[in-house]
Coordinates of C-alpha atoms in Angstrom, one line a residue:
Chain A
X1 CA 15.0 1.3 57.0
X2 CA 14.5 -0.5 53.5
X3 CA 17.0 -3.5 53.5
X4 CA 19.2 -3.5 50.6
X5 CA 19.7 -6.4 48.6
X6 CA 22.7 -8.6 47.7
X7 CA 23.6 -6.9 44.2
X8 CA 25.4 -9.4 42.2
X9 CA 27.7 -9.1 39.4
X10 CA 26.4 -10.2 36.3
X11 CA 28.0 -11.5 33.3
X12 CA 25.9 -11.5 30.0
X13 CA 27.2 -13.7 27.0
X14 CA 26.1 -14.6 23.5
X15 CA 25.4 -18.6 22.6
X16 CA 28.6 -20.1 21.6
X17 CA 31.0 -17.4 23.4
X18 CA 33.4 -18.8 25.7
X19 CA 32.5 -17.4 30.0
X20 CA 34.7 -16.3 32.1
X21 CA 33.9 -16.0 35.8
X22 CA 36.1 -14.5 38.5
X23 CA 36.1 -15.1 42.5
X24 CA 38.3 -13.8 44.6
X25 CA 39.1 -15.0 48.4
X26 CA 40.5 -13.7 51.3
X27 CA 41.1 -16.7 53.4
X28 CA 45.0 -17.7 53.1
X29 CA 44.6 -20.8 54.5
X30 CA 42.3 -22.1 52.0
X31 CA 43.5 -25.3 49.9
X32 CA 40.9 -26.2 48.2
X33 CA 38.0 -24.5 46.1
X34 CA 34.8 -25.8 44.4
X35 CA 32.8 -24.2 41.5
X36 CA 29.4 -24.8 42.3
X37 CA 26.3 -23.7 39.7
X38 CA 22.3 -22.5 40.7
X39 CA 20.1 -22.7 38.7
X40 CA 16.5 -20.9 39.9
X41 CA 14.5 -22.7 42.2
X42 CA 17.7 -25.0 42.6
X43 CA 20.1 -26.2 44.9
X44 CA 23.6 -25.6 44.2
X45 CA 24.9 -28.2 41.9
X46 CA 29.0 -29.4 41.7
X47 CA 30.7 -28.6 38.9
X48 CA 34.5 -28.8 38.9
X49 CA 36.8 -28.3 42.7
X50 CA 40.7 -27.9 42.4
X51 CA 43.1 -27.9 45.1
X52 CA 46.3 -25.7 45.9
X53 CA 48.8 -27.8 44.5
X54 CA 47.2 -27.5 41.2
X55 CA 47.5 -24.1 38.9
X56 CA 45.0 -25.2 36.6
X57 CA 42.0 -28.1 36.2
X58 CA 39.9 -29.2 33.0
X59 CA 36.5 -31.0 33.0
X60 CA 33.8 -31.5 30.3
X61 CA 33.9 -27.9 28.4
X62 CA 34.9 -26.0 32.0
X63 CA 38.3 -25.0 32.9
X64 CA 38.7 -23.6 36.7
X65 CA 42.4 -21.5 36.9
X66 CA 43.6 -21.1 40.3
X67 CA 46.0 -18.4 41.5
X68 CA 47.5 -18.3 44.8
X69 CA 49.2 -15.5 44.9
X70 CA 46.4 -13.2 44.5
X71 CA 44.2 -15.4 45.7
X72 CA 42.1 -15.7 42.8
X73 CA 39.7 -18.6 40.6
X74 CA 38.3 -18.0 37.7
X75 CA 36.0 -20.3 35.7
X76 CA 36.0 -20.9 31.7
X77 CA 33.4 -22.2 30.4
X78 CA 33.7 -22.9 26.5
X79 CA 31.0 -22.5 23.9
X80 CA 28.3 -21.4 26.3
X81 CA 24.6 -22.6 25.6
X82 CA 21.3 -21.2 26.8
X83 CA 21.1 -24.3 29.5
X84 CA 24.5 -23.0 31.5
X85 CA 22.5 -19.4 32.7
X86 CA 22.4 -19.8 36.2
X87 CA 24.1 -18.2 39.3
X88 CA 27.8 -19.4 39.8
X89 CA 29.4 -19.9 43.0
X90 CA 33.3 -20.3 44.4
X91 CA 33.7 -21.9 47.5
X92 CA 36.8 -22.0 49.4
X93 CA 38.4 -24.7 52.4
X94 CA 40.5 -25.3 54.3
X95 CA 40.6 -28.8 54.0
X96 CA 43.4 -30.7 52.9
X97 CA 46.1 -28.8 55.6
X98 CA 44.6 -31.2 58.1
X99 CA 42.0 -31.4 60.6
X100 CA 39.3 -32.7 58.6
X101 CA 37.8 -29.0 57.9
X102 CA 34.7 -29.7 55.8
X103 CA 33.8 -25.8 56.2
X104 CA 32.7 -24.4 52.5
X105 CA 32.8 -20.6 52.5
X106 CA 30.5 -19.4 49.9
X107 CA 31.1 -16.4 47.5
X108 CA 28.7 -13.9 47.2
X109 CA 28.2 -15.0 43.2
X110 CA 28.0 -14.3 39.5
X111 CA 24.7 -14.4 37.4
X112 CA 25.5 -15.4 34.0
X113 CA 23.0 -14.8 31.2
X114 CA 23.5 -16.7 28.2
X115 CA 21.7 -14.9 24.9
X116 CA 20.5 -17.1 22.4
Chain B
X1 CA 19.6 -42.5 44.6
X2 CA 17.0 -39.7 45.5
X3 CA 19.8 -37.0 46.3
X4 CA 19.5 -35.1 49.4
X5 CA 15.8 -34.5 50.2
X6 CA 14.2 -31.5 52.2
X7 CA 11.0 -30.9 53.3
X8 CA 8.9 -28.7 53.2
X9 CA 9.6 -27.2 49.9
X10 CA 8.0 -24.4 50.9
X11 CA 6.4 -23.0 54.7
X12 CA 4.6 -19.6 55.3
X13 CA 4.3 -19.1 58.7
X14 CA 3.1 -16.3 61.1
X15 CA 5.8 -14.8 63.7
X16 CA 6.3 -16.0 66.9
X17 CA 5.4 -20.0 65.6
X18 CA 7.8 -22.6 65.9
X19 CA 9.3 -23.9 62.3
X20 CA 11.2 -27.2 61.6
X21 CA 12.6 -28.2 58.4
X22 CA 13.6 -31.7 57.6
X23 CA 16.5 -33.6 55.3
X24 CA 17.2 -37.2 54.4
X25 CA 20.9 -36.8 53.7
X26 CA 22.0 -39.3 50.8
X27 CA 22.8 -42.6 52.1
X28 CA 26.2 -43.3 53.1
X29 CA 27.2 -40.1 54.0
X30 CA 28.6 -39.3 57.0
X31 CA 28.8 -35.0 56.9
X32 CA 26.0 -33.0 56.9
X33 CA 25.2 -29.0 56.5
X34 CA 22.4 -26.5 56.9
X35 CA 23.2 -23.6 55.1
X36 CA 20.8 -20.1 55.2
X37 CA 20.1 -18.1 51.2
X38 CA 19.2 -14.7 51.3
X39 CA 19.5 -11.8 49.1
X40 CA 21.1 -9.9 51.6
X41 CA 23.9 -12.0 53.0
X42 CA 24.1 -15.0 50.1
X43 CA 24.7 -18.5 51.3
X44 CA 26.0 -18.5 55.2
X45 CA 27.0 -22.3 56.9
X46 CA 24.6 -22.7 59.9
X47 CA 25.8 -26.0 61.8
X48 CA 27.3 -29.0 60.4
X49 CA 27.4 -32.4 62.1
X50 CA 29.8 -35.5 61.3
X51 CA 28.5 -38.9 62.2
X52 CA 25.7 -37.4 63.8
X53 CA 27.4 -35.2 66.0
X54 CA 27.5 -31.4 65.7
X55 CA 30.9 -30.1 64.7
X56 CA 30.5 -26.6 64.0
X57 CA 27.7 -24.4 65.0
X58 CA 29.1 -20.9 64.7
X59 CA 26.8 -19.7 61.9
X60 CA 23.9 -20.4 64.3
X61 CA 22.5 -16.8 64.5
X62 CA 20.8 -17.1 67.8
X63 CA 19.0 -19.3 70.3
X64 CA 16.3 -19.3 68.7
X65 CA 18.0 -21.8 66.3
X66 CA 18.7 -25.6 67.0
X67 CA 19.7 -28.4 64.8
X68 CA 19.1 -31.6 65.9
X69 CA 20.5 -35.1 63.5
X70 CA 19.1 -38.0 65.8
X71 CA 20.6 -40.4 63.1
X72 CA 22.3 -41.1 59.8
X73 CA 19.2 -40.8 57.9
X74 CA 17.4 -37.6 59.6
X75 CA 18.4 -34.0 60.7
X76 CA 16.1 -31.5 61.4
X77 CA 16.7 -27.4 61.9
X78 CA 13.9 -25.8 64.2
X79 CA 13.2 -22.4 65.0
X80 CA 11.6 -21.0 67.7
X81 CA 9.7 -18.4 68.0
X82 CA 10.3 -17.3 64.3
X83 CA 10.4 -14.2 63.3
X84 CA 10.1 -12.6 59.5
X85 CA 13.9 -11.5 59.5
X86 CA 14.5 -15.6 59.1
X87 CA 12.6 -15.7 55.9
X88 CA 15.1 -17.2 53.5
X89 CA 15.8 -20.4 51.3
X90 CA 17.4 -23.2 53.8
X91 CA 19.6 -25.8 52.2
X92 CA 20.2 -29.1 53.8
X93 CA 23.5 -31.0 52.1
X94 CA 25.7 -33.6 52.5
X95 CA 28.9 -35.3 51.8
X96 CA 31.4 -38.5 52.2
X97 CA 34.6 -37.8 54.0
X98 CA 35.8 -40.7 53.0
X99 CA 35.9 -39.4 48.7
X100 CA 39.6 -38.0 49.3
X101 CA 39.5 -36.8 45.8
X102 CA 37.6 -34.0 47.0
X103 CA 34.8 -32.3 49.5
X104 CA 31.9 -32.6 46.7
X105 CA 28.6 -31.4 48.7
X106 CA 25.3 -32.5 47.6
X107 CA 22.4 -30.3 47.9
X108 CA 19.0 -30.5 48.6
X109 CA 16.6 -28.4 46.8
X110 CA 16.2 -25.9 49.5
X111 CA 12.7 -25.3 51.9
X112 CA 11.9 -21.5 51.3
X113 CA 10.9 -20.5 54.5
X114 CA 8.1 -17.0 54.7
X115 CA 7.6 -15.5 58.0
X116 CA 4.6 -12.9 58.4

């Protein structure tokens, strides 16, 4: 049969709004999460990581919010411009409870769509 | 520094050939991943290798699949025979284990692989 493709959520946003993109994980043992942005034709590119012990981390107009007890991130990203469409990414590890886990576990994604 | 580099960029090939995609992993860095894109299933962890040596090969979806990293500076993923089910972007990345303030992965810019 006809393969159905990966449908992903989309977020569409006027220049200059603020973005906020969700990701929720399942893996409990996960300590440590990474935003990572694609562009098309791209590799995924870092943008901001956080680990457990944190609730909350702010970079250079992003803001990733970490919730544990839902097991849920979310990215901000303030005043969006035309350059940040692209598809986002969480990725989850379990890395700092030991064992030198490097595993990433991708999220399925977001496309954002900034309007100018 | 160049980043990670892949090659090809891009391979059409007929089913039943044999395929192998390259990466140069950024200098110094001692982990390295081959991760799979596709619409259907997003971005899956292949095999990844630390100091040469393969750590984790669970995402290897068959035989037919074999990643070899016969030093710091070279890592190839072949498949043989290929068939048009692997057709898919394939990332190469890497990443210092010794940056504890986090597990920030560099990626290549992917080899989009077409089997016919």
């Amino acid at each position: 049969g006809e393969s159905v493709g990966l449908h992903l959520p989309t977020l569409s946003v006027q220049e200059g709004d603020n973005s906020i993109i969700n990701c929720a994980y399942s893996n409990s043992a996960s300590d440590y999460f990474i935003w990572y942005k694609q562009e098309s034709g791209k590799g995924p590119q870092f943008i901001i990581d956080i680990r457990s012990n944190m609730d909350k981390r702010q970079g250079q107009r992003v803001t990733v919010l970490l919730n544990k007890t839902v097991k849920h991130l979310s990215l901000q990203i303030a005043a969006t411009q035309p350059g940040d469409s692209a598809v986002y990414f969480c990725a989850e590890a379990p890395w700092l409870s030991g064992g030198s886990n490097y595993k990433l576990t991708f999220g399925k994604g977001t496309l954002l769509t900034v309007n100018p | 520094d160049a980043g990670v580099i892949q090659s090809p960029r891009h391979e059409v090939t007929e089913m039943g050939q044999e395929v192998t995609l390259r990466c140069k992993p950024i200098s110094g860095h001692d982990y390295l991943f081959w991760y799979r894109q596709t619409m259907m299933r997003g971005l899956e962890l292949l095999i990844y290798f630390n100091n040469n040596v393969p750590i984790d090969d669970s995402g290897m979806p068959e035989d037919r699949f074999s990643a070899k990293m016969p030093n710091a500076s070279f890592s190839t993923l072949k498949i043989q025979p290929s068939e048009p089910r692997d057709s898919a972007v394939y990332f190469c990345a890497s990443s210092l284990s010794l940056n504890r303030r986090g597990l920030e992965t560099f990626f290549g810019q992917g080899t989009r692989l077409t089997v016919v």
